[in-house]
Amino acid sequence: SQQGEEDPQALSIQEGENATMNCSYKTSINNLQWYRQNSGRGLVHLILIRSNEREKHSGRLRVTLDTSKKSSSLLITASRAADTASYFCATDAGIQGAQKLVFGQGTRLTINP
Amino acid sequence: DGGITQSPKYLFRKEGQNVTLSCEQNLNHDAMYWYRQDPGQGLRLIYYSQIVNDFQKGDIAEGYSVSREKKESFPLTVTSAQKNPTAFYLCASSTAGQASRANYGYTFGSGTRLTVV
């Protein structure tokens, strides 16, 4: 089951510009997470935002969460060529035990030098 | 260094053959997971395990089997019953406690690319 829907599917911007990706989901969640995947590699955890949080920052990353709209956004400021990757949101709807994350389809971000 | 190791990186399977993908972690994580990723797609959950000697089916378990005999290891077998096994397989691990899941996500391995020949 794909809970997260990401928008846009692909994004191409110039180095130094900001990149914004959006994620919508369907059910109540415990937390929402963002991951990065470089081509042919595993995913890397970027940031986790809990359902009772509205905004979170980590370096050049800013994540917002609107539980009333069941949506989240990931902003990458001052983009660099090394930010070129696919970005996935994932939702955790459980309370205890294993985190059964449900991933979106991803946004493919290309940073042009 | 703590981490999660998948092997092999590339695997080729002949029709009708079972193959086993290895996943080992030294992070002392209780929970482990297997996901499948098809080109340009998100990840779909195959199996997960919360604790040794216990595992649960995910969304696409048909044609796959797993075991969890040790905390560190969660191998995935792709059986001949899986008709379309060509994909990128990702193993992940995480803590499983209620408090820790509010703060930590998954740690992923680097993946195994399986191709049917």
CSV table of C-alpha atoms in Angstrom, one decimal:
chain,number,residue,atom,x,y,z
A,1,SER,CA,0.0,0.0,0.0
A,2,GLN,CA,1.4,3.4,-1.0
A,3,GLN,CA,0.3,5.9,1.6
A,4,GLY,CA,2.6,8.8,0.6
A,5,GLU,CA,2.1,10.6,-2.7
A,6,GLU,CA,4.9,12.9,-3.7
A,7,ASP,CA,4.9,16.0,-5.8
A,8,PRO,CA,6.5,16.8,-8.1
A,9,GLN,CA,7.8,13.5,-9.5
A,10,ALA,CA,10.8,15.2,-10.9
A,11,LEU,CA,12.4,18.6,-10.2
A,12,SER,CA,15.3,20.3,-11.9
A,13,ILE,CA,16.8,23.6,-10.6
A,14,GLN,CA,20.0,25.6,-10.7
A,15,GLU,CA,22.6,25.3,-8.0
A,16,GLY,CA,22.0,27.8,-5.3
A,17,GLU,CA,18.2,27.8,-5.7
A,18,ASN,CA,15.8,26.3,-3.1
A,19,ALA,CA,14.0,23.0,-3.8
A,20,THR,CA,10.6,22.2,-2.3
A,21,MET,CA,9.1,18.7,-2.4
A,22,ASN,CA,5.6,17.8,-1.1
A,23,CYS,CA,4.2,14.7,0.4
A,24,SER,CA,0.5,13.8,1.1
A,25,TYR,CA,-0.7,10.8,3.0
A,26,LYS,CA,-4.1,9.2,3.8
A,27,THR,CA,-4.2,7.9,7.4
A,28,SER,CA,-3.3,9.2,10.9
A,29,ILE,CA,0.4,8.9,11.6
A,30,ASN,CA,2.8,8.7,14.5
A,31,ASN,CA,5.6,10.4,12.6
A,32,LEU,CA,6.7,11.3,9.1
A,33,GLN,CA,10.2,10.8,7.8
A,34,TRP,CA,12.2,11.9,4.8
A,35,TYR,CA,15.0,9.9,3.1
A,36,ARG,CA,17.5,10.5,0.3
A,37,GLN,CA,18.6,7.9,-2.2
A,38,ASN,CA,21.5,8.4,-4.5
A,39,SER,CA,21.3,6.4,-7.7
A,40,GLY,CA,21.7,2.6,-7.1
A,41,ARG,CA,22.3,3.1,-3.4
A,42,GLY,CA,20.4,2.5,-0.2
A,43,LEU,CA,18.3,5.2,1.4
A,44,VAL,CA,19.7,7.6,4.0
A,45,HIS,CA,17.5,9.0,6.8
A,46,LEU,CA,17.4,12.8,6.7
A,47,ILE,CA,14.8,14.0,9.3
A,48,LEU,CA,11.9,12.8,11.3
A,49,ILE,CA,8.9,15.0,12.4
A,50,ARG,CA,6.4,13.8,14.9
A,51,SER,CA,2.7,14.2,14.5
A,52,ASN,CA,2.6,16.9,17.3
A,53,GLU,CA,5.3,19.0,15.6
A,54,ARG,CA,4.7,21.5,12.8
A,55,GLU,CA,8.2,22.4,11.7
A,56,LYS,CA,11.7,21.0,12.1
A,57,HIS,CA,15.1,22.1,10.8
A,58,SER,CA,18.3,20.2,10.2
A,59,GLY,CA,21.1,22.2,8.5
A,60,ARG,CA,19.8,23.3,5.1
A,61,LEU,CA,16.7,21.1,5.5
A,62,ARG,CA,13.4,22.4,6.7
A,63,VAL,CA,10.4,20.1,7.1
A,64,THR,CA,6.8,21.1,7.8
A,65,LEU,CA,3.9,18.9,8.7
A,66,ASP,CA,0.2,19.8,8.5
A,67,THR,CA,-1.8,16.9,10.0
A,68,SER,CA,-5.1,18.6,9.2
A,69,LYS,CA,-4.2,18.5,5.5
A,70,LYS,CA,-2.3,15.2,5.8
A,71,SER,CA,0.7,16.8,4.1
A,72,SER,CA,4.4,17.5,4.6
A,73,SER,CA,7.0,19.5,2.7
A,74,LEU,CA,10.7,19.3,2.5
A,75,LEU,CA,12.7,22.4,1.7
A,76,ILE,CA,16.3,22.3,0.7
A,77,THR,CA,17.9,25.7,0.8
A,78,ALA,CA,20.9,26.9,-1.2
A,79,SER,CA,21.0,23.6,-3.2
A,80,ARG,CA,24.3,22.0,-4.3
A,81,ALA,CA,25.2,19.5,-7.0
A,82,ALA,CA,25.6,16.9,-4.3
A,83,ASP,CA,21.9,17.2,-3.4
A,84,THR,CA,21.1,15.5,-6.7
A,85,ALA,CA,19.2,12.4,-5.6
A,86,SER,CA,15.7,11.0,-5.1
A,87,TYR,CA,13.8,12.0,-2.0
A,88,PHE,CA,11.2,9.9,-0.3
A,89,CYS,CA,8.7,10.6,2.4
A,90,ALA,CA,7.7,7.7,4.7
A,91,THR,CA,4.9,7.5,7.3
A,92,ASP,CA,4.8,5.5,10.5
A,93,ALA,CA,1.3,4.9,11.7
A,94,GLY,CA,2.1,2.5,14.5
A,95,ILE,CA,2.7,3.0,18.2
A,96,GLN,CA,4.8,0.2,19.4
A,97,GLY,CA,6.9,-2.6,18.0
A,98,ALA,CA,8.5,-2.5,14.5
A,99,GLN,CA,8.1,0.7,12.5
A,100,LYS,CA,6.3,-0.4,9.4
A,101,LEU,CA,7.1,2.6,7.2
A,102,VAL,CA,5.1,3.2,4.1
A,103,PHE,CA,7.0,5.0,1.4
A,104,GLY,CA,5.9,7.4,-1.3
A,105,GLN,CA,7.0,7.2,-4.9
A,106,GLY,CA,9.7,9.8,-4.5
A,107,THR,CA,10.8,13.0,-6.1
A,108,ARG,CA,13.8,12.9,-8.4
A,109,LEU,CA,15.8,16.1,-7.8
A,110,THR,CA,18.5,17.3,-10.2
A,111,ILE,CA,20.7,20.2,-9.4
A,112,ASN,CA,22.3,21.8,-12.4
A,113,PRO,CA,25.7,23.5,-12.0
B,1,ASP,CA,31.7,1.2,12.6
B,2,GLY,CA,28.1,0.2,13.2
B,3,GLY,CA,26.1,-0.5,10.1
B,4,ILE,CA,24.0,-2.8,8.0
B,5,THR,CA,25.6,-5.0,5.2
B,6,GLN,CA,23.9,-6.5,2.3
B,7,SER,CA,25.4,-9.1,0.0
B,8,PRO,CA,25.9,-9.7,-2.8
B,9,LYS,CA,25.6,-6.3,-4.5
B,10,TYR,CA,24.5,-8.0,-7.8
B,11,LEU,CA,22.8,-11.4,-8.1
B,12,PHE,CA,21.6,-13.3,-11.2
B,13,ARG,CA,18.9,-15.9,-10.9
B,14,LYS,CA,18.0,-18.5,-13.5
B,15,GLU,CA,14.4,-19.5,-14.0
B,16,GLY,CA,13.1,-21.9,-11.4
B,17,GLN,CA,16.0,-21.2,-9.0
B,18,ASN,CA,15.8,-20.1,-5.4
B,19,VAL,CA,18.3,-17.4,-4.3
B,20,THR,CA,19.1,-16.0,-0.9
B,21,LEU,CA,20.0,-12.4,-0.1
B,22,SER,CA,22.1,-11.7,3.0
B,23,CYS,CA,21.5,-8.9,5.5
B,24,GLU,CA,23.6,-8.4,8.6
B,25,GLN,CA,23.5,-5.6,11.1
B,26,ASN,CA,25.7,-4.7,14.1
B,27,LEU,CA,23.6,-1.9,15.4
B,28,ASN,CA,21.9,-4.0,18.0
B,29,HIS,CA,18.5,-3.2,16.4
B,30,ASP,CA,15.6,-5.4,17.3
B,31,ALA,CA,13.6,-4.8,14.1
B,32,MET,CA,14.6,-5.7,10.6
B,33,TYR,CA,12.9,-5.2,7.2
B,34,TRP,CA,13.0,-6.2,3.6
B,35,TYR,CA,11.7,-3.9,0.9
B,36,ARG,CA,11.6,-4.2,-2.9
B,37,GLN,CA,12.1,-1.3,-5.2
B,38,ASP,CA,11.2,-1.3,-8.9
B,39,PRO,CA,12.6,1.2,-11.3
B,40,GLY,CA,11.3,4.7,-10.7
B,41,GLN,CA,9.1,3.4,-7.9
B,42,GLY,CA,8.9,3.7,-4.1
B,43,LEU,CA,9.6,0.9,-1.7
B,44,ARG,CA,7.2,-1.9,-1.0
B,45,LEU,CA,7.4,-4.0,2.2
B,46,ILE,CA,8.1,-7.7,1.8
B,47,TYR,CA,8.7,-9.0,5.3
B,48,TYR,CA,9.6,-7.6,8.7
B,49,SER,CA,10.8,-8.9,12.0
B,50,GLN,CA,10.4,-7.3,15.4
B,51,ILE,CA,12.4,-9.9,17.4
B,52,VAL,CA,14.4,-13.1,16.9
B,53,ASN,CA,12.4,-16.1,15.8
B,54,ASP,CA,9.4,-13.9,14.8
B,55,PHE,CA,8.6,-12.3,11.5
B,56,GLN,CA,5.5,-11.0,9.7
B,57,LYS,CA,4.4,-10.7,6.1
B,58,GLY,CA,4.4,-7.3,4.5
B,59,ASP,CA,2.4,-6.1,1.5
B,60,ILE,CA,4.1,-8.3,-1.1
B,61,ALA,CA,5.3,-11.5,0.7
B,62,GLU,CA,4.2,-14.0,-2.0
B,63,GLY,CA,7.1,-15.8,-3.5
B,64,TYR,CA,9.5,-14.8,-0.7
B,65,SER,CA,10.6,-16.4,2.6
B,66,VAL,CA,12.7,-15.1,5.5
B,67,SER,CA,14.2,-16.4,8.8
B,68,ARG,CA,15.4,-14.6,11.9
B,69,GLU,CA,17.5,-17.0,13.9
B,70,LYS,CA,19.9,-14.4,15.1
B,71,LYS,CA,19.3,-10.7,16.1
B,72,GLU,CA,22.0,-9.6,13.6
B,73,SER,CA,20.8,-11.5,10.6
B,74,PHE,CA,17.6,-11.5,8.4
B,75,PRO,CA,18.2,-13.3,5.1
B,76,LEU,CA,15.6,-13.2,2.3
B,77,THR,CA,15.0,-16.1,0.0
B,78,VAL,CA,13.5,-15.3,-3.4
B,79,THR,CA,11.8,-18.5,-4.4
B,80,SER,CA,10.8,-19.9,-7.8
B,81,ALA,CA,7.2,-18.9,-7.0
B,82,GLN,CA,8.1,-15.3,-7.4
B,83,LYS,CA,7.4,-14.7,-11.0
B,84,ASN,CA,8.8,-11.3,-11.4
B,85,PRO,CA,11.8,-11.1,-9.1
B,86,THR,CA,14.0,-8.6,-11.0
B,87,ALA,CA,14.2,-5.6,-8.7
B,88,PHE,CA,16.4,-3.8,-6.2
B,89,TYR,CA,16.1,-5.3,-2.7
B,90,LEU,CA,16.8,-3.2,0.3
B,91,CYS,CA,17.2,-4.3,3.9
B,92,ALA,CA,16.8,-2.0,6.8
B,93,SER,CA,16.9,-2.1,10.6
B,94,SER,CA,15.5,0.1,13.4
B,95,THR,CA,15.0,0.2,17.1
B,96,ALA,CA,11.5,-1.0,18.1
B,97,GLY,CA,10.7,0.7,21.4
B,98,GLN,CA,7.9,3.2,21.7
B,99,ALA,CA,10.2,6.0,22.8
B,100,SER,CA,12.9,5.4,20.3
B,101,ARG,CA,10.6,5.2,17.3
B,102,ALA,CA,9.5,8.8,18.0
B,103,ASN,CA,13.1,9.9,17.3
B,104,TYR,CA,14.8,7.4,15.0
B,105,GLY,CA,14.1,6.1,11.6
B,106,TYR,CA,15.6,3.2,9.6
B,107,THR,CA,19.2,2.5,8.7
B,108,PHE,CA,19.4,1.0,5.3
B,109,GLY,CA,21.9,-1.3,3.6
B,110,SER,CA,23.3,-0.5,0.2
B,111,GLY,CA,21.0,-2.9,-1.6
B,112,THR,CA,21.1,-6.1,-3.8
B,113,ARG,CA,20.2,-5.8,-7.4
B,114,LEU,CA,18.6,-9.1,-8.5
B,115,THR,CA,18.2,-9.9,-12.2
B,116,VAL,CA,16.6,-13.0,-13.8
B,117,VAL,CA,18.6,-14.4,-16.7
